[in-house]
CSV table of C-alpha atoms in Angstrom, one decimal:
chain,number,residue,atom,x,y,z
A,141,UNK,CA,-126.5,-4.5,-69.3
A,142,UNK,CA,-125.8,-2.5,-73.6
A,143,UNK,CA,-124.9,0.4,-72.0
A,144,UNK,CA,-122.3,-1.1,-70.8
A,145,UNK,CA,-120.9,-3.7,-72.4
A,146,UNK,CA,-119.6,-0.5,-75.0
A,147,UNK,CA,-118.1,1.4,-71.9
A,148,UNK,CA,-116.4,-1.7,-71.2
A,149,UNK,CA,-115.1,-1.4,-75.3
A,150,UNK,CA,-114.6,2.3,-75.2
A,151,UNK,CA,-112.5,1.0,-71.6
A,152,UNK,CA,-110.7,-0.4,-73.6
A,153,UNK,CA,-110.2,-3.6,-70.7
A,154,UNK,CA,-110.8,-7.2,-71.7
A,155,UNK,CA,-111.7,-10.0,-69.4
A,156,UNK,CA,-113.5,-7.8,-67.4
A,157,UNK,CA,-117.4,-6.7,-65.9
A,158,UNK,CA,-118.2,-3.8,-66.1
A,159,UNK,CA,-120.5,-2.5,-62.9
A,160,UNK,CA,-121.4,0.0,-63.0
A,161,UNK,CA,-120.4,4.3,-64.5
A,162,UNK,CA,-120.5,7.0,-62.4
A,163,UNK,CA,-119.5,11.2,-62.7
A,164,UNK,CA,-117.9,12.9,-60.0
A,165,UNK,CA,-119.2,16.4,-60.7
A,166,UNK,CA,-116.9,18.1,-57.6
A,167,UNK,CA,-114.2,16.7,-59.0
A,168,UNK,CA,-114.9,16.2,-62.4
A,169,UNK,CA,-113.4,12.6,-62.9
A,170,UNK,CA,-115.3,9.0,-64.1
A,171,UNK,CA,-115.3,6.5,-62.5
A,172,UNK,CA,-115.9,2.6,-63.6
A,173,UNK,CA,-117.1,-0.1,-61.5
A,174,UNK,CA,-114.7,-3.0,-62.7
A,175,UNK,CA,-114.1,-6.8,-61.3
A,176,UNK,CA,-113.0,-9.0,-63.5
A,177,UNK,CA,-114.5,-12.6,-65.3
A,178,UNK,CA,-115.0,-15.3,-63.5
A,179,UNK,CA,-111.3,-16.7,-65.0
A,180,UNK,CA,-109.4,-14.2,-64.4
A,181,UNK,CA,-109.7,-14.6,-60.3
A,182,UNK,CA,-107.8,-15.3,-57.2
A,183,UNK,CA,-105.3,-14.8,-59.8
A,184,UNK,CA,-101.4,-14.1,-58.9
A,185,UNK,CA,-100.0,-10.6,-60.4
A,186,UNK,CA,-96.3,-11.3,-60.5
A,187,UNK,CA,-96.9,-14.5,-62.6
A,188,UNK,CA,-101.2,-15.1,-62.4
A,189,UNK,CA,-101.2,-18.8,-61.0
A,190,UNK,CA,-104.7,-19.8,-59.3
A,191,UNK,CA,-103.4,-19.1,-56.0
A,192,UNK,CA,-106.2,-18.9,-52.7
A,193,UNK,CA,-108.3,-15.9,-51.1
A,194,UNK,CA,-105.6,-14.4,-48.6
A,195,UNK,CA,-107.7,-11.4,-47.7
A,196,UNK,CA,-109.7,-8.4,-48.9
A,197,UNK,CA,-106.7,-6.5,-49.3
A,198,UNK,CA,-106.8,-3.0,-48.2
A,199,UNK,CA,-110.3,-2.6,-49.8
A,200,UNK,CA,-110.8,-0.6,-53.3
A,201,UNK,CA,-108.9,1.1,-55.3
A,202,UNK,CA,-108.3,2.3,-58.5
A,203,UNK,CA,-106.9,2.7,-61.6
A,204,UNK,CA,-106.3,6.4,-64.4
A,205,UNK,CA,-107.6,4.5,-67.3
A,206,UNK,CA,-107.5,7.6,-71.0
A,207,UNK,CA,-109.5,10.3,-70.5
A,208,UNK,CA,-112.8,10.8,-72.2
A,209,UNK,CA,-112.5,14.3,-73.8
A,210,UNK,CA,-111.1,16.7,-71.3
A,211,UNK,CA,-112.4,14.3,-68.5
A,212,UNK,CA,-110.2,11.9,-66.1
A,213,UNK,CA,-111.6,7.9,-66.4
A,214,UNK,CA,-110.3,5.9,-64.0
A,215,UNK,CA,-111.7,2.1,-63.3
A,216,UNK,CA,-112.0,1.2,-59.4
A,217,UNK,CA,-112.1,-2.4,-58.3
A,218,UNK,CA,-111.4,-4.2,-55.0
A,219,UNK,CA,-107.4,-5.6,-54.4
A,220,UNK,CA,-107.8,-8.5,-52.4
A,221,UNK,CA,-105.0,-10.9,-51.9
A,222,UNK,CA,-103.9,-14.8,-52.7
A,223,UNK,CA,-101.3,-16.4,-51.0
A,224,UNK,CA,-99.1,-17.2,-54.7
A,225,UNK,CA,-96.9,-21.0,-53.9
A,226,UNK,CA,-93.6,-18.9,-55.3
A,227,UNK,CA,-94.2,-15.6,-54.7
A,228,UNK,CA,-96.6,-15.3,-51.1
A,229,UNK,CA,-98.6,-12.9,-49.8
A,230,UNK,CA,-99.9,-10.7,-52.9
A,231,UNK,CA,-101.5,-8.6,-54.6
A,232,UNK,CA,-104.9,-10.5,-57.0
A,233,UNK,CA,-103.4,-9.9,-60.4
A,234,UNK,CA,-106.6,-7.9,-63.2
A,235,UNK,CA,-106.7,-8.0,-66.0
A,236,UNK,CA,-106.6,-4.6,-67.3
A,237,UNK,CA,-103.7,-3.1,-65.4
A,238,UNK,CA,-99.6,-5.4,-65.2
A,239,UNK,CA,-99.2,-6.0,-61.7
A,240,UNK,CA,-98.1,-2.8,-58.5
A,241,UNK,CA,-99.6,-0.1,-61.3
A,242,UNK,CA,-101.9,2.8,-60.8
A,243,UNK,CA,-102.4,3.1,-65.0
A,244,UNK,CA,-104.5,0.8,-67.5
A,245,UNK,CA,-102.6,-1.0,-69.9
A,246,UNK,CA,-104.3,1.4,-72.4
A,247,UNK,CA,-102.4,4.6,-70.3
A,248,UNK,CA,-99.5,3.7,-69.6
A,249,UNK,CA,-99.2,1.8,-73.4
A,250,UNK,CA,-100.0,5.1,-74.8
A,251,UNK,CA,-97.2,6.3,-72.3
A,252,UNK,CA,-94.9,4.3,-73.9
A,253,UNK,CA,-95.1,5.5,-77.5
A,254,UNK,CA,-95.1,9.5,-77.2
A,255,UNK,CA,-92.3,8.6,-75.6
A,256,UNK,CA,-90.3,7.3,-78.7
A,257,UNK,CA,-92.4,10.7,-80.3
A,258,UNK,CA,-92.4,13.8,-78.2
A,259,UNK,CA,-91.2,15.6,-76.3
A,260,UNK,CA,-91.4,15.6,-71.6
A,261,UNK,CA,-93.3,18.8,-71.5
A,262,UNK,CA,-96.1,17.7,-74.4
A,263,UNK,CA,-96.4,13.8,-72.4
A,264,UNK,CA,-97.2,14.9,-68.8
A,265,UNK,CA,-99.4,17.8,-69.9
A,266,UNK,CA,-101.0,15.3,-72.2
A,267,UNK,CA,-101.6,13.2,-69.9
A,268,UNK,CA,-101.2,15.0,-67.0
A,269,UNK,CA,-98.8,13.1,-65.4
A,270,UNK,CA,-95.1,13.9,-63.7
A,271,UNK,CA,-92.5,12.8,-65.7
A,272,UNK,CA,-91.4,10.3,-62.7
A,273,UNK,CA,-94.1,8.6,-63.1
A,274,UNK,CA,-93.6,8.2,-67.3
A,275,UNK,CA,-90.1,6.4,-66.5
A,276,UNK,CA,-91.8,4.2,-64.4
A,277,UNK,CA,-95.0,3.4,-67.0
A,278,UNK,CA,-91.9,3.2,-69.6
A,279,UNK,CA,-89.8,0.9,-67.1
A,280,UNK,CA,-92.6,-1.1,-66.7
A,281,UNK,CA,-94.3,-1.4,-70.4
A,282,UNK,CA,-90.0,-2.1,-71.6
A,283,UNK,CA,-90.1,-4.8,-68.7
A,284,UNK,CA,-93.4,-6.7,-69.8
A,285,UNK,CA,-92.2,-5.8,-74.4
A,286,UNK,CA,-88.4,-7.9,-72.8
A,287,UNK,CA,-90.3,-10.8,-71.6
A,288,UNK,CA,-92.7,-11.6,-75.6
A,289,UNK,CA,-88.9,-11.2,-77.9
A,290,UNK,CA,-85.1,-12.9,-77.7
A,291,UNK,CA,-82.7,-9.5,-78.0
A,292,UNK,CA,-80.2,-12.3,-78.7
A,293,UNK,CA,-81.0,-14.0,-81.8
A,294,UNK,CA,-79.3,-14.2,-84.3
A,295,UNK,CA,-76.1,-12.2,-83.3
A,296,UNK,CA,-73.4,-13.3,-84.8
A,297,UNK,CA,-71.3,-9.6,-85.4
A,298,UNK,CA,-71.9,-7.0,-81.8
A,299,UNK,CA,-70.2,-3.6,-81.6
A,300,UNK,CA,-69.9,-2.3,-77.8
A,301,UNK,CA,-69.2,1.0,-76.6
A,302,UNK,CA,-69.9,3.3,-73.7
A,303,UNK,CA,-72.2,6.5,-73.4
A,304,UNK,CA,-71.8,9.1,-70.9
A,305,UNK,CA,-75.1,10.1,-69.7
A,306,UNK,CA,-74.8,12.2,-66.8
A,307,UNK,CA,-72.4,14.3,-65.0
A,308,UNK,CA,-70.4,12.8,-62.9
A,309,UNK,CA,-69.3,10.3,-65.5
A,310,UNK,CA,-72.7,8.5,-65.4
A,311,UNK,CA,-71.7,5.9,-68.3
A,312,UNK,CA,-73.5,2.9,-69.6
A,313,UNK,CA,-72.6,0.1,-71.8
A,314,UNK,CA,-74.5,-0.5,-75.0
A,315,UNK,CA,-74.1,-3.7,-77.5
A,316,UNK,CA,-75.6,-2.6,-80.9
A,317,UNK,CA,-76.3,-5.8,-83.4
A,318,UNK,CA,-74.4,-5.1,-86.6
A,319,UNK,CA,-75.8,-6.5,-88.7
A,320,UNK,CA,-80.0,-5.2,-87.7
A,321,UNK,CA,-79.0,-1.6,-86.6
A,322,UNK,CA,-80.6,-2.5,-83.6
A,323,UNK,CA,-79.9,-1.8,-79.8
A,324,UNK,CA,-79.9,-5.6,-78.1
A,325,UNK,CA,-78.3,-4.6,-74.4
A,326,UNK,CA,-77.5,-1.4,-72.1
A,327,UNK,CA,-76.9,-1.6,-68.9
A,328,UNK,CA,-75.5,0.8,-66.3
A,329,UNK,CA,-71.6,1.6,-65.7
A,330,UNK,CA,-68.3,1.1,-68.1
A,331,UNK,CA,-65.7,-2.7,-66.4
A,332,UNK,CA,-65.3,-5.6,-66.1
A,333,UNK,CA,-68.2,-6.7,-64.9
A,334,UNK,CA,-70.8,-4.7,-66.8
A,335,UNK,CA,-69.4,-5.8,-69.6
A,336,UNK,CA,-70.0,-9.1,-67.9
A,337,UNK,CA,-73.4,-9.6,-67.3
A,338,UNK,CA,-73.5,-8.9,-71.4
A,339,UNK,CA,-71.9,-12.6,-71.6
A,340,UNK,CA,-73.1,-13.8,-68.9
A,341,UNK,CA,-76.9,-13.4,-70.2
A,342,UNK,CA,-76.2,-14.2,-73.9
A,343,UNK,CA,-75.4,-17.1,-72.7
A,344,UNK,CA,-71.6,-20.3,-73.5
A,345,UNK,CA,-73.7,-21.1,-76.6
A,346,UNK,CA,-74.3,-18.2,-77.9
A,347,UNK,CA,-71.6,-16.3,-76.8
A,348,UNK,CA,-69.6,-19.1,-79.1
A,349,UNK,CA,-72.1,-17.5,-82.1
A,350,UNK,CA,-70.3,-14.1,-82.2
A,351,UNK,CA,-67.5,-14.2,-84.9
A,352,UNK,CA,-66.9,-10.3,-84.8
A,353,UNK,CA,-66.5,-7.4,-82.0
A,354,UNK,CA,-66.4,-4.1,-83.0
A,355,UNK,CA,-65.4,-1.3,-80.3
A,356,UNK,CA,-62.9,1.0,-78.9
A,357,UNK,CA,-59.5,0.3,-77.5
A,358,UNK,CA,-60.7,-0.3,-74.1
A,359,UNK,CA,-58.4,-2.6,-72.9
A,360,UNK,CA,-61.7,-4.1,-70.2
A,361,UNK,CA,-64.2,-4.8,-73.3
A,362,UNK,CA,-61.3,-6.7,-75.3
A,363,UNK,CA,-59.9,-8.6,-71.7
A,364,UNK,CA,-64.0,-9.3,-71.5
A,365,UNK,CA,-64.6,-10.2,-74.9
A,366,UNK,CA,-61.2,-12.3,-74.9
A,367,UNK,CA,-62.3,-14.4,-72.0
A,368,UNK,CA,-66.2,-15.1,-73.6
A,369,UNK,CA,-65.6,-15.5,-76.7
A,370,UNK,CA,-62.3,-16.1,-77.6
A,371,UNK,CA,-62.8,-17.1,-81.2
A,372,UNK,CA,-64.9,-14.0,-82.7
A,373,UNK,CA,-62.4,-11.4,-85.1
A,374,UNK,CA,-61.7,-8.2,-82.9
A,375,UNK,CA,-62.0,-5.3,-85.0
A,376,UNK,CA,-61.2,-2.3,-83.6
A,377,UNK,CA,-62.9,1.4,-85.0
A,378,UNK,CA,-60.7,3.7,-87.3
A,379,UNK,CA,-62.8,6.6,-86.3
A,380,UNK,CA,-61.0,5.9,-82.7
A,381,UNK,CA,-58.1,5.0,-84.3
A,382,UNK,CA,-57.2,7.8,-86.6
A,383,UNK,CA,-58.7,9.9,-83.4
A,384,UNK,CA,-55.5,8.4,-81.7
A,385,UNK,CA,-53.6,9.7,-84.1
A,386,UNK,CA,-55.5,13.3,-83.9
A,387,UNK,CA,-54.8,14.0,-80.2
A,388,UNK,CA,-51.5,13.2,-81.1
A,389,UNK,CA,-50.9,15.6,-83.1
A,390,UNK,CA,-52.8,18.0,-81.7
A,391,UNK,CA,-49.7,17.1,-78.8
A,392,UNK,CA,-47.0,18.0,-81.1
A,393,UNK,CA,-49.2,21.3,-81.7
A,394,UNK,CA,-49.2,22.9,-78.1
A,395,UNK,CA,-46.1,21.6,-77.7
A,396,UNK,CA,-44.9,23.6,-81.6
A,397,UNK,CA,-46.0,27.0,-79.9
A,398,UNK,CA,-45.4,26.7,-76.5
A,399,UNK,CA,-41.6,26.3,-78.3
A,400,UNK,CA,-42.3,29.1,-79.6
A,401,UNK,CA,-44.0,31.2,-77.2
A,402,UNK,CA,-40.6,30.5,-75.1
A,403,UNK,CA,-39.1,31.9,-77.8
A,404,UNK,CA,-40.8,34.7,-78.3
A,405,UNK,CA,-40.3,35.6,-74.3
A,406,UNK,CA,-36.2,35.0,-75.0
A,407,UNK,CA,-35.6,36.5,-77.3
A,408,UNK,CA,-37.3,39.7,-78.6
A,409,UNK,CA,-37.3,42.1,-76.3
A,410,UNK,CA,-41.1,42.8,-73.8
A,411,UNK,CA,-43.0,45.1,-76.0
A,412,UNK,CA,-45.3,48.9,-74.8
A,413,UNK,CA,-47.8,48.7,-74.5
A,414,UNK,CA,-50.6,50.5,-77.7
A,415,UNK,CA,-50.2,50.5,-81.6
A,416,UNK,CA,-46.4,49.4,-82.3
A,417,UNK,CA,-45.2,52.2,-84.3
A,418,UNK,CA,-43.9,51.2,-88.1
A,419,UNK,CA,-40.2,50.4,-87.6
A,420,UNK,CA,-40.9,48.5,-84.1
A,421,UNK,CA,-38.3,45.4,-84.5
A,422,UNK,CA,-40.6,42.6,-86.6
A,423,UNK,CA,-41.5,39.4,-83.7
A,424,UNK,CA,-40.6,36.2,-86.2
A,425,UNK,CA,-41.4,33.8,-82.9
A,426,UNK,CA,-43.9,35.8,-81.5
A,427,UNK,CA,-45.8,35.3,-84.5
A,428,UNK,CA,-45.1,32.2,-84.5
A,429,UNK,CA,-46.0,31.7,-81.8
A,430,UNK,CA,-49.9,33.5,-82.8
A,431,UNK,CA,-49.7,31.2,-86.0
A,432,UNK,CA,-49.4,27.3,-84.7
A,433,UNK,CA,-51.8,28.7,-81.9
A,434,UNK,CA,-54.6,29.4,-84.9
A,435,UNK,CA,-53.5,26.3,-87.2
A,436,UNK,CA,-55.5,24.0,-85.1
A,437,UNK,CA,-58.2,22.6,-87.4
A,438,UNK,CA,-56.1,23.4,-91.1
A,439,UNK,CA,-54.2,19.9,-89.5
A,440,UNK,CA,-57.3,18.4,-88.3
A,441,UNK,CA,-59.0,18.3,-91.1
A,442,UNK,CA,-58.7,15.8,-93.8
A,443,UNK,CA,-56.4,18.6,-97.0
A,444,UNK,CA,-60.2,16.7,-99.2
A,445,UNK,CA,-62.5,18.6,-96.5
A,446,UNK,CA,-59.1,22.2,-96.2
A,447,UNK,CA,-60.7,25.6,-97.4
A,448,UNK,CA,-57.8,28.3,-99.1
A,449,UNK,CA,-57.2,29.8,-96.5
A,450,UNK,CA,-56.3,26.8,-93.6
A,451,UNK,CA,-54.5,25.1,-96.8
A,452,UNK,CA,-52.1,28.1,-97.7
A,453,UNK,CA,-51.7,27.9,-93.0
A,454,UNK,CA,-50.8,23.8,-93.8
A,455,UNK,CA,-48.6,25.0,-96.5
A,456,UNK,CA,-46.9,27.5,-93.7
A,457,UNK,CA,-47.1,25.1,-91.1
A,458,UNK,CA,-44.4,22.3,-92.7
A,459,UNK,CA,-42.8,25.1,-94.1
A,460,UNK,CA,-41.7,26.4,-90.7
A,461,UNK,CA,-41.9,23.8,-88.9
A,462,UNK,CA,-40.9,20.8,-90.3
A,463,UNK,CA,-41.9,18.9,-87.3
A,464,UNK,CA,-45.1,19.7,-86.4
A,465,UNK,CA,-45.7,18.8,-90.7
A,466,UNK,CA,-44.0,15.2,-89.9
A,467,UNK,CA,-46.9,14.3,-87.4
A,468,UNK,CA,-49.7,16.1,-90.2
A,469,UNK,CA,-48.1,13.5,-92.2
A,470,UNK,CA,-47.8,10.6,-89.9
A,471,UNK,CA,-51.3,11.5,-89.1
A,472,UNK,CA,-52.8,12.5,-92.2
A,473,UNK,CA,-50.9,7.8,-93.4
A,474,UNK,CA,-52.6,6.7,-90.8
A,475,UNK,CA,-55.2,7.8,-91.8
A,476,UNK,CA,-55.0,6.7,-95.3
A,477,UNK,CA,-54.3,3.3,-94.4
A,478,UNK,CA,-57.5,2.9,-93.7
A,479,UNK,CA,-58.9,3.2,-97.5
A,480,UNK,CA,-56.3,1.0,-98.7
A,481,UNK,CA,-56.6,-3.4,-99.6
A,482,UNK,CA,-56.3,-5.3,-96.4
A,483,UNK,CA,-52.7,-7.6,-98.4
A,484,UNK,CA,-51.2,-2.9,-99.1
A,485,UNK,CA,-52.8,-1.1,-95.3
A,486,UNK,CA,-50.2,-4.5,-93.6
A,487,UNK,CA,-46.8,-3.8,-95.1
A,488,UNK,CA,-48.2,-0.6,-95.3
A,489,UNK,CA,-48.8,0.2,-91.4
A,490,UNK,CA,-45.5,-2.0,-91.3
A,491,UNK,CA,-43.5,1.6,-92.4
A,492,UNK,CA,-46.4,3.6,-91.1
A,493,UNK,CA,-45.2,1.9,-87.7
A,494,UNK,CA,-41.2,1.7,-88.5
A,495,UNK,CA,-42.0,5.6,-89.7
A,496,UNK,CA,-43.1,6.2,-86.0
A,497,UNK,CA,-41.0,4.6,-84.3
A,498,UNK,CA,-37.8,7.0,-85.5
A,499,UNK,CA,-39.3,10.3,-85.7
A,500,UNK,CA,-38.1,11.5,-82.1
A,501,UNK,CA,-42.5,12.9,-81.8
A,502,UNK,CA,-43.0,11.3,-78.5
A,503,UNK,CA,-46.0,11.5,-78.8
A,504,UNK,CA,-46.4,9.3,-81.6
A,505,UNK,CA,-43.7,7.4,-80.5
A,506,UNK,CA,-45.5,6.7,-78.3
A,507,UNK,CA,-49.2,6.5,-80.4
A,508,UNK,CA,-46.3,3.9,-82.5
A,509,UNK,CA,-46.4,1.5,-79.0
A,510,UNK,CA,-50.3,1.4,-79.0
A,511,UNK,CA,-50.6,0.7,-82.7
A,512,UNK,CA,-48.4,-2.8,-82.3
A,513,UNK,CA,-50.7,-4.1,-79.4
A,514,UNK,CA,-53.8,-3.5,-81.6
A,515,UNK,CA,-52.5,-3.7,-85.5
A,516,UNK,CA,-54.0,-7.6,-85.6
A,517,UNK,CA,-57.1,-5.4,-84.7
A,518,UNK,CA,-57.1,-3.0,-86.7
A,519,UNK,CA,-55.8,-4.9,-89.4
A,520,UNK,CA,-59.1,-7.2,-89.0
A,521,UNK,CA,-61.5,-3.8,-89.5
A,522,UNK,CA,-59.7,-3.4,-92.9
A,523,UNK,CA,-60.3,-7.0,-93.4
A,524,UNK,CA,-63.5,-7.3,-92.8
A,525,UNK,CA,-64.6,-3.4,-93.5
A,526,UNK,CA,-66.9,-3.4,-89.7
A,527,UNK,CA,-66.6,0.0,-87.3
A,528,UNK,CA,-68.7,1.1,-84.3
A,529,UNK,CA,-70.2,3.1,-86.6
A,530,UNK,CA,-73.6,2.0,-86.1
A,531,UNK,CA,-73.1,2.1,-82.3
A,532,UNK,CA,-71.8,5.8,-82.0
A,533,UNK,CA,-75.4,6.4,-84.4
A,534,UNK,CA,-76.9,4.8,-81.6
A,535,UNK,CA,-74.9,6.7,-78.1
A,536,UNK,CA,-76.1,10.5,-80.6
A,537,UNK,CA,-79.1,9.2,-80.4
A,538,UNK,CA,-79.2,8.3,-76.5
A,539,UNK,CA,-77.6,11.5,-76.3
A,540,UNK,CA,-80.5,13.6,-77.5
A,541,UNK,CA,-83.7,10.8,-75.8
A,542,UNK,CA,-81.9,12.7,-72.8
A,543,UNK,CA,-81.5,16.6,-74.6
A,544,UNK,CA,-85.4,16.1,-74.8
A,545,UNK,CA,-86.6,14.3,-71.5
A,546,UNK,CA,-84.1,17.2,-70.4
A,547,UNK,CA,-81.4,14.2,-68.1
A,548,UNK,CA,-83.2,10.6,-66.7
A,549,UNK,CA,-82.5,10.6,-62.3
A,550,UNK,CA,-82.8,7.1,-62.4
A,551,UNK,CA,-80.6,4.6,-65.8
A,552,UNK,CA,-83.3,2.2,-66.2
A,553,UNK,CA,-86.0,4.4,-67.2
A,554,UNK,CA,-83.5,5.6,-69.7
A,555,UNK,CA,-82.0,1.8,-71.1
A,556,UNK,CA,-86.1,1.3,-71.6
A,557,UNK,CA,-87.3,4.2,-73.6
A,558,UNK,CA,-84.3,3.5,-75.6
A,559,UNK,CA,-84.8,0.4,-76.4
A,560,UNK,CA,-88.0,0.9,-76.7
A,561,UNK,CA,-87.3,3.1,-79.8
A,562,UNK,CA,-83.6,1.9,-81.2
A,563,UNK,CA,-84.4,-2.2,-79.8
A,564,UNK,CA,-86.8,-2.8,-83.3
A,565,UNK,CA,-90.6,-3.5,-80.7
A,566,UNK,CA,-91.3,0.3,-80.8
A,567,UNK,CA,-94.7,0.5,-78.9
A,568,UNK,CA,-97.7,0.8,-80.5
A,569,UNK,CA,-100.5,3.2,-80.2
A,570,UNK,CA,-103.8,1.5,-78.0
A,571,UNK,CA,-106.2,-0.3,-79.9
A,572,UNK,CA,-103.4,0.0,-84.1
A,573,UNK,CA,-101.1,-2.9,-83.1
């Protein structure tokens, strides 16, 4: 009897009676025959309520437990069904495993911990399970963890963004708490309907407590925020605003390159095969086209990060192509605005808009309209010092998880792993919590 009690401790089961231990030498599996204690019998597997026994079910079944050294361990017990008033006829609960699981609680917890710490290959080899099984386990573990904690407690400042997790325009919408840095919610999709689910889960009272929302300039985010928490200050992410200017600059660079190539085809004679002779006529338009083509990084990088070669390239662009040089200064002017105090930034932003409006560069004329539309959100981000930096950091970590796992077929498994790793409630190894 004492030996069976020791085995109960080794197996990590509670409210369980160990009846017998048997080693199948041929298969190398240790089978522990168990049964729930009297207080845990005839309970609904879904809600744990005491329910009348319905029948014996499909007979005895097994649950995989943590290995004993190099030997696999299984728990074996009867699996009767009960008739629950809420969930109908269902398999009775067992104290050593989650409902509809083929693994013990200790096994699930160890796999969940490994999933947040190491790679797919290491888990599948160490635990001797398939990667799809890992996804099912972490989904179960997160479902249990989610019930124990209130992820939305104390939310006042949030960041919203989407991340691509799979080819074919598969996206997750993520919400991050700016104050704690936690991932508080994620869901597959990238539209108004999907984001509305978050605010519905948050509830009207808690939505009213949201004071700041940071996001990029996506219209679907702004529309939902305006309806669900109209009192919140919406802050435009500075990185995305400057990226708009960088994209406009690149569009101007491509236009200058195409103009130079067109001028070269029109003004310069076609060159024959081989290396040109020493007395061959100069080809200034071709040289300008080649120079503009290779100027991308000199135009993109911040002035303080330019190499000597890139500084020379930038000076050449400003001298040979005033329009492209003006586009560069417009991009830099917008970037500098985010470093100014709020009052100075408001005045500088208005001057920048006036400059861009009359610059005669189509990409920046179009950009200034977007800046005017998002002016309030841009100035709010400067005033409150809020950006989507935390959200972008979270997106990077989720991408790393996806890469380590070599992708996820199910977004639910990815969301469960992300919430377990980044939601502030990481799993712990069995017996060490």
